[in-house]
Amino acid sequence: MKKQNIIFAAIVALLGVLVFLAPYSFAKVCELGEKVMKCHWTARIELFLGITITILGLLKALSSDAKYQLALNAGTALNAAGVILVPAKLIGVCGKTMMHCHSVTRPALIVLGILILFAVAFHTVLLWKKR
């Protein structure tokens, strides 16, 4: 059980790192100019959500208690929902479909959020079966 928790902790932490790095590296948002674009604010919030998911993933490695793991999974799932909702509905990205943030950043963040949700859901199912 401990090995399983460490594997899922590593997966969640790695995906969290990808969330906070994405808007500033491989899925870059627009440069700051005279006008601050919506994608800039999306990137700032994704930085916070990614760091939070990474910390929750690292906390998963510290305990093998099933209730603790389920609570961390719930917190991670809420943050992953935020990763999806911020670029999709809450703040969004630039309106022009040809912009890099619209064609790359938004889909990348949504996919990362979905992967985190799948990992957490799968781990939750395994925890419930072990009970």
PDB file of C-alpha atoms in Angstrom:
ATOM      1  CA  MET A   1       0.000   0.000   0.000  1.00  0.00           C
ATOM      2  CA  LYS A   2       2.845   2.392   0.834  1.00  0.00           C
ATOM      3  CA  LYS A   3       4.489   1.784  -2.561  1.00  0.00           C
ATOM      4  CA  GLN A   4       1.191   2.500  -4.318  1.00  0.00           C
ATOM      5  CA  ASN A   5       0.821   5.796  -2.424  1.00  0.00           C
ATOM      6  CA  ILE A   6       4.345   6.856  -3.368  1.00  0.00           C
ATOM      7  CA  ILE A   7       3.709   6.091  -7.042  1.00  0.00           C
ATOM      8  CA  PHE A   8       0.524   8.178  -7.088  1.00  0.00           C
ATOM      9  CA  ALA A   9       2.245  10.900  -5.056  1.00  0.00           C
ATOM     10  CA  ALA A  10       4.991  11.097  -7.671  1.00  0.00           C
ATOM     11  CA  ILE A  11       2.481  11.205 -10.527  1.00  0.00           C
ATOM     12  CA  VAL A  12       0.443  13.983  -8.901  1.00  0.00           C
ATOM     13  CA  ALA A  13       3.534  15.992  -7.944  1.00  0.00           C
ATOM     14  CA  LEU A  14       4.981  15.704 -11.460  1.00  0.00           C
ATOM     15  CA  LEU A  15       1.708  16.803 -13.058  1.00  0.00           C
ATOM     16  CA  GLY A  16       1.537  19.701 -10.587  1.00  0.00           C
ATOM     17  CA  VAL A  17       5.026  20.793 -11.647  1.00  0.00           C
ATOM     18  CA  LEU A  18       3.925  20.656 -15.291  1.00  0.00           C
ATOM     19  CA  VAL A  19       0.886  22.825 -14.475  1.00  0.00           C
ATOM     20  CA  PHE A  20       2.936  25.599 -12.911  1.00  0.00           C
ATOM     21  CA  LEU A  21       5.674  25.435 -15.545  1.00  0.00           C
ATOM     22  CA  ALA A  22       3.420  25.232 -18.611  1.00  0.00           C
ATOM     23  CA  PRO A  23       2.383  28.904 -18.955  1.00  0.00           C
ATOM     24  CA  TYR A  24       5.992  30.014 -18.560  1.00  0.00           C
ATOM     25  CA  SER A  25       7.795  27.423 -20.698  1.00  0.00           C
ATOM     26  CA  PHE A  26       6.379  24.954 -23.239  1.00  0.00           C
ATOM     27  CA  ALA A  27       2.863  26.480 -23.374  1.00  0.00           C
ATOM     28  CA  LYS A  28       3.862  30.119 -23.028  1.00  0.00           C
ATOM     29  CA  VAL A  29       1.278  32.859 -22.631  1.00  0.00           C
ATOM     30  CA  CYS A  30       1.433  36.239 -24.379  1.00  0.00           C
ATOM     31  CA  GLU A  31       4.167  38.695 -23.451  1.00  0.00           C
ATOM     32  CA  LEU A  32       3.216  41.662 -21.318  1.00  0.00           C
ATOM     33  CA  GLY A  33       2.661  44.751 -23.391  1.00  0.00           C
ATOM     34  CA  GLU A  34       0.729  47.981 -23.044  1.00  0.00           C
ATOM     35  CA  LYS A  35      -2.355  45.981 -22.203  1.00  0.00           C
ATOM     36  CA  VAL A  36      -2.356  43.076 -19.763  1.00  0.00           C
ATOM     37  CA  MET A  37      -4.072  40.171 -21.487  1.00  0.00           C
ATOM     38  CA  LYS A  38      -6.365  37.633 -19.809  1.00  0.00           C
ATOM     39  CA  CYS A  39      -3.833  34.873 -20.381  1.00  0.00           C
ATOM     40  CA  HIS A  40      -1.405  36.681 -18.059  1.00  0.00           C
ATOM     41  CA  TRP A  41      -3.856  36.336 -15.168  1.00  0.00           C
ATOM     42  CA  THR A  42      -4.600  32.742 -16.111  1.00  0.00           C
ATOM     43  CA  ALA A  43      -0.870  31.987 -15.925  1.00  0.00           C
ATOM     44  CA  ARG A  44      -0.600  33.586 -12.481  1.00  0.00           C
ATOM     45  CA  ILE A  45      -3.467  31.501 -11.092  1.00  0.00           C
ATOM     46  CA  GLU A  46      -2.159  28.323 -12.733  1.00  0.00           C
ATOM     47  CA  LEU A  47       1.183  28.957 -11.019  1.00  0.00           C
ATOM     48  CA  PHE A  48      -0.561  28.921  -7.639  1.00  0.00           C
ATOM     49  CA  LEU A  49      -2.714  25.875  -8.494  1.00  0.00           C
ATOM     50  CA  GLY A  50       0.301  23.950  -9.805  1.00  0.00           C
ATOM     51  CA  ILE A  51       2.330  24.655  -6.672  1.00  0.00           C
ATOM     52  CA  THR A  52      -0.613  23.607  -4.501  1.00  0.00           C
ATOM     53  CA  ILE A  53      -1.070  20.353  -6.430  1.00  0.00           C
ATOM     54  CA  THR A  54       2.663  19.643  -6.167  1.00  0.00           C
ATOM     55  CA  ILE A  55       2.588  20.167  -2.386  1.00  0.00           C
ATOM     56  CA  LEU A  56      -0.478  17.921  -2.046  1.00  0.00           C
ATOM     57  CA  GLY A  57       1.316  15.279  -4.112  1.00  0.00           C
ATOM     58  CA  LEU A  58       4.361  15.456  -1.867  1.00  0.00           C
ATOM     59  CA  LEU A  59       2.157  15.194   1.228  1.00  0.00           C
ATOM     60  CA  LYS A  60       0.669  11.992  -0.209  1.00  0.00           C
ATOM     61  CA  ALA A  61       4.084  10.366   0.090  1.00  0.00           C
ATOM     62  CA  LEU A  62       4.270  11.021   3.835  1.00  0.00           C
ATOM     63  CA  SER A  63       1.422   8.834   5.048  1.00  0.00           C
ATOM     64  CA  SER A  64      -0.160   5.499   4.234  1.00  0.00           C
ATOM     65  CA  ASP A  65      -3.369   6.223   6.171  1.00  0.00           C
ATOM     66  CA  ALA A  66      -6.312   5.732   3.795  1.00  0.00           C
ATOM     67  CA  LYS A  67      -8.396   8.573   5.269  1.00  0.00           C
ATOM     68  CA  TYR A  68      -5.480  10.982   4.917  1.00  0.00           C
ATOM     69  CA  GLN A  69      -4.949   9.843   1.315  1.00  0.00           C
ATOM     70  CA  LEU A  70      -8.646  10.309   0.508  1.00  0.00           C
ATOM     71  CA  ALA A  71      -8.609  13.826   1.977  1.00  0.00           C
ATOM     72  CA  LEU A  72      -5.536  14.729  -0.075  1.00  0.00           C
ATOM     73  CA  ASN A  73      -7.205  13.273  -3.162  1.00  0.00           C
ATOM     74  CA  ALA A  74     -10.250  15.477  -2.565  1.00  0.00           C
ATOM     75  CA  GLY A  75      -8.090  18.584  -2.250  1.00  0.00           C
ATOM     76  CA  THR A  76      -6.118  17.650  -5.340  1.00  0.00           C
ATOM     77  CA  ALA A  77      -9.312  17.047  -7.323  1.00  0.00           C
ATOM     78  CA  LEU A  78     -10.634  20.497  -6.387  1.00  0.00           C
ATOM     79  CA  ASN A  79      -7.399  22.123  -7.499  1.00  0.00           C
ATOM     80  CA  ALA A  80      -7.394  20.079 -10.724  1.00  0.00           C
ATOM     81  CA  ALA A  81     -10.917  21.307 -11.434  1.00  0.00           C
ATOM     82  CA  GLY A  82      -9.539  24.816 -11.036  1.00  0.00           C
ATOM     83  CA  VAL A  83      -6.742  24.032 -13.495  1.00  0.00           C
ATOM     84  CA  ILE A  84      -9.404  23.117 -16.055  1.00  0.00           C
ATOM     85  CA  LEU A  85     -11.910  25.867 -15.287  1.00  0.00           C
ATOM     86  CA  VAL A  86      -9.556  28.865 -15.166  1.00  0.00           C
ATOM     87  CA  PRO A  87      -8.532  28.817 -18.854  1.00  0.00           C
ATOM     88  CA  ALA A  88     -11.816  27.311 -20.046  1.00  0.00           C
ATOM     89  CA  LYS A  89     -14.459  29.425 -18.278  1.00  0.00           C
ATOM     90  CA  LEU A  90     -13.384  31.490 -15.266  1.00  0.00           C
ATOM     91  CA  ILE A  91     -10.747  33.824 -16.733  1.00  0.00           C
ATOM     92  CA  GLY A  92      -9.947  32.408 -20.134  1.00  0.00           C
ATOM     93  CA  VAL A  93      -7.213  33.301 -22.574  1.00  0.00           C
ATOM     94  CA  CYS A  94      -6.926  35.767 -25.444  1.00  0.00           C
ATOM     95  CA  GLY A  95      -9.963  35.911 -27.695  1.00  0.00           C
ATOM     96  CA  LYS A  96      -8.175  35.462 -31.030  1.00  0.00           C
ATOM     97  CA  THR A  97      -7.987  31.791 -31.994  1.00  0.00           C
ATOM     98  CA  MET A  98      -4.616  32.287 -33.711  1.00  0.00           C
ATOM     99  CA  MET A  99      -2.926  33.371 -30.480  1.00  0.00           C
ATOM    100  CA  HIS A 100      -0.467  30.877 -28.949  1.00  0.00           C
ATOM    101  CA  CYS A 101      -2.209  30.979 -25.578  1.00  0.00           C
ATOM    102  CA  HIS A 102      -5.521  30.062 -27.216  1.00  0.00           C
ATOM    103  CA  SER A 103      -4.184  27.238 -29.376  1.00  0.00           C
ATOM    104  CA  VAL A 104      -1.511  25.778 -27.044  1.00  0.00           C
ATOM    105  CA  THR A 105      -1.737  26.987 -23.437  1.00  0.00           C
ATOM    106  CA  ARG A 106      -5.457  26.456 -22.948  1.00  0.00           C
ATOM    107  CA  PRO A 107      -5.554  22.865 -24.309  1.00  0.00           C
ATOM    108  CA  ALA A 108      -2.338  21.943 -22.461  1.00  0.00           C
ATOM    109  CA  LEU A 109      -3.727  23.099 -19.118  1.00  0.00           C
ATOM    110  CA  ILE A 110      -7.053  21.375 -19.689  1.00  0.00           C
ATOM    111  CA  VAL A 111      -5.313  18.091 -20.557  1.00  0.00           C
ATOM    112  CA  LEU A 112      -3.050  18.344 -17.497  1.00  0.00           C
ATOM    113  CA  GLY A 113      -6.066  18.986 -15.274  1.00  0.00           C
ATOM    114  CA  ILE A 114      -7.890  15.981 -16.716  1.00  0.00           C
ATOM    115  CA  LEU A 115      -4.818  13.762 -16.195  1.00  0.00           C
ATOM    116  CA  ILE A 116      -4.633  14.859 -12.555  1.00  0.00           C
ATOM    117  CA  LEU A 117      -8.342  14.106 -12.096  1.00  0.00           C
ATOM    118  CA  PHE A 118      -7.926  10.647 -13.638  1.00  0.00           C
ATOM    119  CA  ALA A 119      -4.918   9.839 -11.438  1.00  0.00           C
ATOM    120  CA  VAL A 120      -6.731  10.965  -8.288  1.00  0.00           C
ATOM    121  CA  ALA A 121      -9.931   9.132  -9.234  1.00  0.00           C
ATOM    122  CA  PHE A 122      -8.025   5.919  -9.958  1.00  0.00           C
ATOM    123  CA  HIS A 123      -6.154   6.149  -6.656  1.00  0.00           C
ATOM    124  CA  THR A 124      -9.405   6.831  -4.799  1.00  0.00           C
ATOM    125  CA  VAL A 125     -10.993   3.721  -6.309  1.00  0.00           C
ATOM    126  CA  LEU A 126      -7.989   1.628  -5.286  1.00  0.00           C
ATOM    127  CA  LEU A 127      -8.168   3.032  -1.750  1.00  0.00           C
ATOM    128  CA  TRP A 128     -11.869   2.218  -1.475  1.00  0.00           C
ATOM    129  CA  LYS A 129     -11.305  -1.357  -2.690  1.00  0.00           C
ATOM    130  CA  LYS A 130      -8.598  -1.899  -0.048  1.00  0.00           C
ATOM    131  CA  ARG A 131     -10.957  -0.878   2.791  1.00  0.00           C
TER     132      ARG A 131
END
